[in-house]
Amino acid sequence: MTTTDTGTRRGKAAAGSEYHAKDGLLLEVEDLYVEFHTADGIARAINGVNFDLYEGQTLAILGESGSGKSVTAQAIMGILDVPPAVIPKGQIRYCGEDLLTMQAEKRRKTRGPEISMVFQDALSSLNPVFPVGWQIAEMFRVHRGMNRSDSLERAIKLMQRVQIPGAKERVKAYPHQFSGGMRQRIMIAMAIALDPAVLIADEPTTALDVTVQAQIMALLQELQEERQMGLILITHDLGVVADVADKIAVMYAGRIVERADVYDLYRQPAHPYTKGLLESIPRLDQKGQQLAAIGGLPPNLMRIPEGCAFNPRCKYAQDVCREDRPALRLVAPGRESACHFAEEVLNG
Ligand code: SF4
């Protein structure tokens, strides 16, 4: 068991937590569907997603904008606006308990101490009119009942832990007085303040330059290892997560279309969409090769194509792809793909 700045943490469950992660299994997302009911029609954002997350595991969820990855994260956190969002089907179990049928107050209490989230845009997520130290300290005041000076002391320790230089002096500074990278560190400090078992980071480095991106990912990895959190990284950029993730789930039109260990997927994708994503990022091992963007656009979620949703953009598509929706299936040891021709893609 590891001792951290914020208290003693887990062998199996968070200190003081009523939840217990049996065999290290923290999160089970099962057959999850999310729709948005709008005046124009029903957008089917998530269409039967399944995955598990264990203590100490990092799962990257990869996909273009509109693939459903952020909606999945919001559903887990319980921060979807309902309505227009509707969850017609599925379970999200945290330590065996279904968050979707949990009493509202009990669920609210999971946000922060059990499951926490780092958002993409630190500037709009932080309150501009309060000093950052005050905002971090508030987590301890509200959730742990700490007094002002103890909570501020904790905030300084956390700022030091996320490597903010001069934390003691800068605890009274305002969000706009920090760089983008430093603000993201403050967001991370707030997200881990209550020592959550699950941390979800939604595009945590999108607005940052490449060097700072790498530093933030390294920090997340360090914290994840130190606290044995289950970490979910939501990203559109495989290059950013390749060094950090254990497993990758690739999403397209609200479904997982490929799932594999990061190394296997990076080396040899088993789905044409993943292959396209990989061909569109620069790789050190393929210098001099031209980058190719995936042609076409992600589908309108109100009119997802029949059969395989990727078929209008897929260079491997055959008639069967326009008729039968391929299920996610095992295509090689540890490799799952939702493609009728996964074996050809894998070996081609
Ligand atoms: Fe392409 Fe067909 Fe595979 Fe879909 S099922 S990814 S359209 S080859």
Coordinates of C-alpha atoms and ligand atoms in Angstrom, one line a residue:
M1 CA 0.0 0.0 0.0
T2 CA 1.3 3.4 -0.9
T3 CA 1.2 6.5 1.2
T4 CA 0.7 9.8 -0.7
D5 CA 0.4 13.5 0.0
T6 CA -3.3 13.1 0.4
G7 CA -3.4 10.1 2.8
T8 CA -3.0 6.4 2.6
R9 CA -4.1 4.7 -0.5
R10 CA -5.1 1.6 -1.9
G11 CA -4.3 -1.9 -1.8
K12 CA -7.8 -2.5 -2.9
A13 CA -10.0 0.4 -2.1
A14 CA -9.5 4.1 -1.3
A15 CA -8.9 4.9 2.4
G16 CA -12.2 5.3 4.1
S17 CA -14.1 4.2 1.0
E18 CA -17.1 1.9 1.2
Y19 CA -16.2 0.4 -2.1
H20 CA -14.0 -2.6 -2.6
A21 CA -12.4 -3.4 -5.9
K22 CA -12.6 -7.2 -6.0
D23 CA -9.5 -8.7 -7.7
G24 CA -8.6 -5.1 -8.6
L25 CA -11.6 -4.6 -10.9
L26 CA -12.7 -1.0 -10.6
L27 CA -14.9 -0.3 -13.5
E28 CA -17.1 -2.4 -15.8
V29 CA -18.9 -0.7 -18.7
E30 CA -21.4 -3.1 -20.1
D31 CA -23.5 -2.7 -23.3
L32 CA -23.7 1.0 -22.8
Y33 CA -26.0 3.1 -25.1
V34 CA -26.3 6.9 -25.0
E35 CA -28.6 9.0 -27.2
F36 CA -29.2 12.7 -27.4
H37 CA -32.9 13.5 -28.1
T38 CA -33.0 16.8 -30.0
A39 CA -35.6 18.7 -32.0
D40 CA -33.9 17.4 -35.2
G41 CA -33.9 13.8 -34.2
I42 CA -32.0 11.2 -32.1
A43 CA -28.2 11.3 -32.2
R44 CA -27.0 7.8 -31.2
A45 CA -23.7 8.7 -29.6
I46 CA -22.8 5.4 -27.9
N47 CA -24.0 2.2 -29.3
G48 CA -23.1 -0.8 -27.1
V49 CA -19.8 -0.1 -25.5
N50 CA -18.1 -2.7 -23.2
F51 CA -14.8 -2.4 -21.3
D52 CA -13.2 -3.1 -17.9
L53 CA -10.7 -1.1 -16.0
Y54 CA -8.4 -2.5 -13.3
E55 CA -6.3 -0.9 -10.6
G56 CA -3.0 0.2 -12.0
Q57 CA -4.2 0.0 -15.6
T58 CA -4.2 2.7 -18.2
L59 CA -6.7 2.4 -20.9
A60 CA -6.6 4.9 -23.8
I61 CA -9.8 5.5 -25.7
L62 CA -8.9 6.8 -29.1
G63 CA -11.0 8.3 -31.9
E64 CA -11.9 11.3 -33.9
S65 CA -14.2 14.0 -32.7
G66 CA -17.7 12.7 -32.5
S67 CA -16.6 9.0 -32.0
G68 CA -18.2 8.9 -28.6
K69 CA -15.1 8.8 -26.4
S70 CA -15.9 12.0 -24.4
V71 CA -19.6 11.0 -24.1
T72 CA -18.4 7.7 -22.6
A73 CA -16.3 9.6 -20.1
Q74 CA -19.2 11.9 -19.2
A75 CA -21.5 8.9 -18.7
I76 CA -19.0 7.3 -16.3
M77 CA -18.7 10.6 -14.4
G78 CA -22.5 11.1 -14.4
I79 CA -22.2 14.6 -15.8
L80 CA -24.3 14.2 -19.0
D81 CA -27.1 16.7 -19.3
V82 CA -30.2 14.5 -18.9
P83 CA -32.2 15.5 -21.0
P84 CA -31.2 15.8 -23.8
A85 CA -29.0 12.8 -23.0
V86 CA -30.8 9.5 -22.5
I87 CA -29.2 6.2 -21.4
P88 CA -31.6 3.7 -22.8
K89 CA -29.5 0.6 -22.0
G90 CA -26.4 -0.6 -20.2
Q91 CA -24.6 -0.6 -16.9
I92 CA -21.6 1.2 -15.5
R93 CA -20.4 -0.7 -12.5
Y94 CA -17.9 0.8 -10.0
C95 CA -16.6 -1.9 -7.7
G96 CA -19.6 -4.0 -8.6
E97 CA -22.3 -1.3 -8.0
D98 CA -24.2 0.1 -11.0
L99 CA -23.7 3.9 -11.1
L100 CA -26.7 4.3 -13.4
T101 CA -29.2 2.9 -10.9
M102 CA -27.5 4.2 -7.8
Q103 CA -29.4 6.7 -5.7
A104 CA -28.5 10.3 -6.8
E105 CA -26.8 11.4 -3.6
K106 CA -24.7 8.3 -3.3
R107 CA -23.7 8.7 -6.9
R108 CA -22.8 12.4 -6.4
K109 CA -20.4 11.3 -3.6
T110 CA -18.5 9.0 -6.0
R111 CA -17.4 12.1 -8.0
G112 CA -14.1 13.2 -6.6
P113 CA -13.3 10.6 -3.9
E114 CA -13.8 7.6 -6.2
I115 CA -13.9 8.7 -9.8
S116 CA -12.4 12.0 -10.9
M117 CA -11.8 13.8 -14.2
V118 CA -9.3 16.1 -15.8
F119 CA -10.9 18.2 -18.5
Q120 CA -9.4 19.5 -21.7
D121 CA -9.6 23.2 -21.1
A122 CA -8.1 24.1 -17.8
L123 CA -8.8 27.8 -18.2
S124 CA -12.5 27.5 -18.5
S125 CA -12.6 24.7 -15.9
L126 CA -10.9 26.8 -13.2
N127 CA -12.7 29.7 -11.6
P128 CA -11.0 32.9 -12.7
V129 CA -11.9 34.9 -9.6
F130 CA -10.4 32.6 -6.9
P131 CA -6.7 31.8 -6.3
V132 CA -5.7 28.4 -7.4
G133 CA -4.7 27.3 -3.9
W134 CA -8.1 28.2 -2.6
Q135 CA -9.7 26.1 -5.3
I136 CA -7.6 23.1 -4.5
A137 CA -8.1 23.6 -0.8
E138 CA -11.9 23.8 -1.3
M139 CA -11.8 20.0 -2.2
F140 CA -10.5 19.3 1.3
R141 CA -12.8 21.7 3.0
V142 CA -16.0 20.4 1.3
H143 CA -15.2 16.7 1.2
R144 CA -13.0 16.2 4.2
G145 CA -14.3 18.9 6.5
M146 CA -10.8 20.4 7.0
N147 CA -10.2 23.9 8.3
R148 CA -8.8 26.7 6.2
S149 CA -5.1 26.5 7.2
D150 CA -4.9 22.7 7.0
S151 CA -6.7 22.6 3.7
L152 CA -4.3 25.3 2.3
E153 CA -1.3 23.3 3.6
R154 CA -2.6 20.3 1.7
A155 CA -3.1 22.4 -1.4
I156 CA 0.5 23.5 -1.3
K157 CA 1.7 19.9 -0.9
L158 CA -0.4 18.9 -3.9
M159 CA 0.9 21.8 -6.0
Q160 CA 4.4 20.6 -5.1
R161 CA 3.5 17.1 -6.0
V162 CA 2.4 18.1 -9.5
Q163 CA 5.7 20.0 -9.8
I164 CA 4.5 23.6 -9.7
P165 CA 7.6 25.7 -9.0
G166 CA 7.3 28.0 -6.0
A167 CA 4.1 26.4 -4.8
K168 CA 4.2 28.1 -1.4
E169 CA 4.3 31.6 -3.0
R170 CA 2.0 30.8 -5.9
V171 CA -0.8 29.3 -3.9
K172 CA -2.5 32.7 -3.9
A173 CA -2.0 33.4 -7.6
Y174 CA -5.0 33.3 -10.0
P175 CA -5.5 30.9 -13.0
H176 CA -4.6 33.6 -15.6
Q177 CA -1.2 34.0 -13.9
F178 CA -0.1 30.5 -14.9
S179 CA 0.9 29.1 -18.3
G180 CA -1.3 26.5 -20.0
G181 CA 0.9 23.6 -18.8
M182 CA 0.9 24.8 -15.2
R183 CA -2.9 25.3 -15.3
Q184 CA -3.3 21.7 -16.5
R185 CA -1.1 20.6 -13.5
I186 CA -3.4 22.5 -11.2
M187 CA -6.4 20.7 -12.8
I188 CA -4.6 17.4 -12.2
A189 CA -3.9 18.4 -8.5
M190 CA -7.6 19.1 -8.1
A191 CA -8.6 15.8 -9.7
I192 CA -6.3 13.7 -7.5
A193 CA -6.9 15.7 -4.3
L194 CA -9.4 13.2 -2.9
D195 CA -7.3 10.2 -4.0
P196 CA -9.7 8.7 -6.5
A197 CA -9.5 5.1 -7.6
V198 CA -10.3 6.0 -11.2
L199 CA -9.0 9.1 -13.0
I200 CA -10.4 10.0 -16.4
A201 CA -8.3 12.5 -18.4
D202 CA -10.2 13.9 -21.4
E203 CA -7.7 15.2 -24.0
P204 CA -5.6 16.6 -21.2
T205 CA -2.9 17.9 -23.5
T206 CA -4.7 19.1 -26.6
A207 CA -4.1 22.8 -26.1
L208 CA -0.4 22.4 -25.1
D209 CA 2.8 22.3 -27.2
V210 CA 4.6 19.0 -27.8
T211 CA 7.2 19.3 -25.0
V212 CA 4.6 20.3 -22.4
Q213 CA 2.3 17.5 -23.6
A214 CA 5.0 15.0 -22.9
Q215 CA 5.6 16.4 -19.4
I216 CA 1.9 16.3 -18.5
M217 CA 1.6 12.7 -19.8
A218 CA 4.7 11.7 -17.8
L219 CA 3.2 13.3 -14.7
L220 CA -0.1 11.4 -15.2
Q221 CA 1.8 8.2 -15.6
E222 CA 3.8 8.8 -12.4
L223 CA 0.7 9.6 -10.4
Q224 CA -1.1 6.6 -11.8
E225 CA 1.8 4.3 -10.8
E226 CA 2.2 5.9 -7.4
R227 CA -1.5 5.6 -6.5
Q228 CA -2.3 2.5 -8.5
M229 CA -5.3 4.4 -10.0
G230 CA -7.2 3.1 -13.0
L231 CA -6.5 5.7 -15.6
I232 CA -8.6 6.4 -18.7
L233 CA -7.0 8.6 -21.3
I234 CA -9.4 10.0 -23.9
T235 CA -7.5 11.2 -27.0
H236 CA -7.7 11.7 -30.7
D237 CA -3.9 11.4 -30.9
L238 CA -2.4 8.0 -30.6
G239 CA 1.1 9.5 -30.6
V240 CA 0.4 11.2 -27.3
V241 CA -0.7 8.1 -25.4
A242 CA 1.5 5.4 -27.0
D243 CA 4.1 5.5 -24.3
V244 CA 1.7 5.6 -21.4
A245 CA -1.3 3.3 -22.1
D246 CA -1.5 -0.4 -21.5
K247 CA -4.5 -1.0 -23.6
I248 CA -6.2 0.9 -26.4
A249 CA -9.9 0.9 -27.3
V250 CA -10.5 2.6 -30.7
M251 CA -14.0 4.1 -31.1
Y252 CA -15.9 4.9 -34.2
A253 CA -19.6 6.1 -34.4
G254 CA -20.1 5.2 -30.8
R255 CA -18.7 1.7 -30.9
I256 CA -15.4 0.1 -30.0
V257 CA -14.0 -1.1 -33.3
E258 CA -10.6 -2.3 -32.1
R259 CA -9.1 -3.2 -28.8
A260 CA -5.6 -4.4 -28.1
D261 CA -2.4 -3.9 -26.1
V262 CA -0.8 -0.6 -27.2
Y263 CA 2.3 -2.2 -28.6
D264 CA 0.4 -4.7 -30.8
L265 CA -2.0 -2.1 -32.0
Y266 CA 0.7 0.4 -32.9
R267 CA 2.8 -2.3 -34.6
Q268 CA 0.0 -4.0 -36.6
P269 CA -3.6 -2.6 -36.5
A270 CA -6.5 -5.0 -37.1
H271 CA -9.1 -2.5 -38.3
P272 CA -8.9 -0.2 -41.3
Y273 CA -9.9 2.8 -39.2
T274 CA -7.1 2.3 -36.8
K275 CA -4.8 1.8 -39.7
G276 CA -5.9 5.1 -41.1
L277 CA -5.4 6.9 -37.8
L278 CA -1.9 5.4 -37.6
E279 CA -1.0 6.5 -41.1
S280 CA -2.0 10.0 -40.3
I281 CA 0.5 10.5 -37.4
P282 CA 4.3 11.0 -37.8
R283 CA 6.3 7.9 -36.7
L284 CA 10.0 7.8 -36.0
D285 CA 10.2 4.2 -37.4
Q286 CA 8.8 5.3 -40.7
K287 CA 10.8 8.4 -41.6
G288 CA 10.3 9.8 -45.1
Q289 CA 6.9 8.2 -45.6
Q290 CA 4.0 10.5 -46.5
L291 CA 1.3 11.0 -44.0
A292 CA -2.2 10.2 -45.2
A293 CA -5.4 11.5 -43.6
I294 CA -8.5 9.3 -43.6
G295 CA -10.7 10.4 -46.4
G296 CA -14.3 11.6 -45.7
L297 CA -15.9 12.6 -42.5
P298 CA -17.2 10.8 -39.4
P299 CA -20.9 9.9 -39.8
N300 CA -23.8 12.0 -38.7
L301 CA -24.9 10.2 -35.5
M302 CA -28.6 10.7 -36.5
R303 CA -27.9 8.8 -39.7
I304 CA -25.3 6.2 -39.0
P305 CA -24.7 4.1 -42.2
E306 CA -26.2 0.6 -42.4
G307 CA -23.7 -2.3 -42.0
C308 CA -20.3 -1.2 -40.9
A309 CA -20.5 2.5 -40.0
F310 CA -17.0 3.0 -41.5
N311 CA -17.9 1.6 -44.9
P312 CA -18.2 4.9 -46.8
R313 CA -14.6 5.8 -45.8
C314 CA -13.1 2.3 -46.0
K315 CA -10.8 1.3 -48.8
Y316 CA -11.4 -2.4 -47.9
A317 CA -15.2 -2.2 -48.0
Q318 CA -17.1 -4.9 -49.9
D319 CA -20.9 -5.5 -50.3
V320 CA -21.1 -7.4 -47.0
C321 CA -19.9 -4.3 -45.2
R322 CA -22.8 -2.3 -46.4
E323 CA -25.3 -4.9 -45.1
D324 CA -23.9 -6.6 -42.0
R325 CA -22.6 -4.7 -39.0
P326 CA -19.5 -6.5 -37.8
A327 CA -19.3 -7.4 -34.1
L328 CA -16.2 -6.9 -32.1
R329 CA -14.5 -10.3 -32.1
L330 CA -11.2 -12.0 -31.2
V331 CA -9.1 -12.0 -34.3
A332 CA -5.7 -13.0 -32.8
P333 CA -4.6 -13.6 -29.2
G334 CA -5.4 -10.4 -27.3
R335 CA -6.7 -8.7 -30.4
E336 CA -10.3 -7.7 -31.0
S337 CA -11.6 -6.1 -34.1
A338 CA -15.0 -5.2 -35.5
C339 CA -14.2 -5.7 -39.1
H340 CA -15.3 -8.5 -41.6
F341 CA -11.8 -8.5 -43.0
A342 CA -9.8 -8.0 -39.8
E343 CA -7.5 -11.0 -40.6
E344 CA -6.6 -9.5 -44.0
V345 CA -6.0 -6.1 -42.5
L346 CA -3.9 -7.6 -39.7
N347 CA -1.7 -9.6 -42.1
G348 CA -1.7 -7.2 -45.0
Ligands
SF4_1 FE1 -14.0 -1.6 -43.8 FE2 -15.8 -3.6 -44.1 FE3 -14.0 -3.7 -42.2 FE4 -16.0 -2.0 -42.1 S1 -16.2 -4.2 -42.1 S2 -13.9 -1.6 -41.6 S3 -16.1 -1.4 -44.2 S4 -13.6 -3.8 -44.4

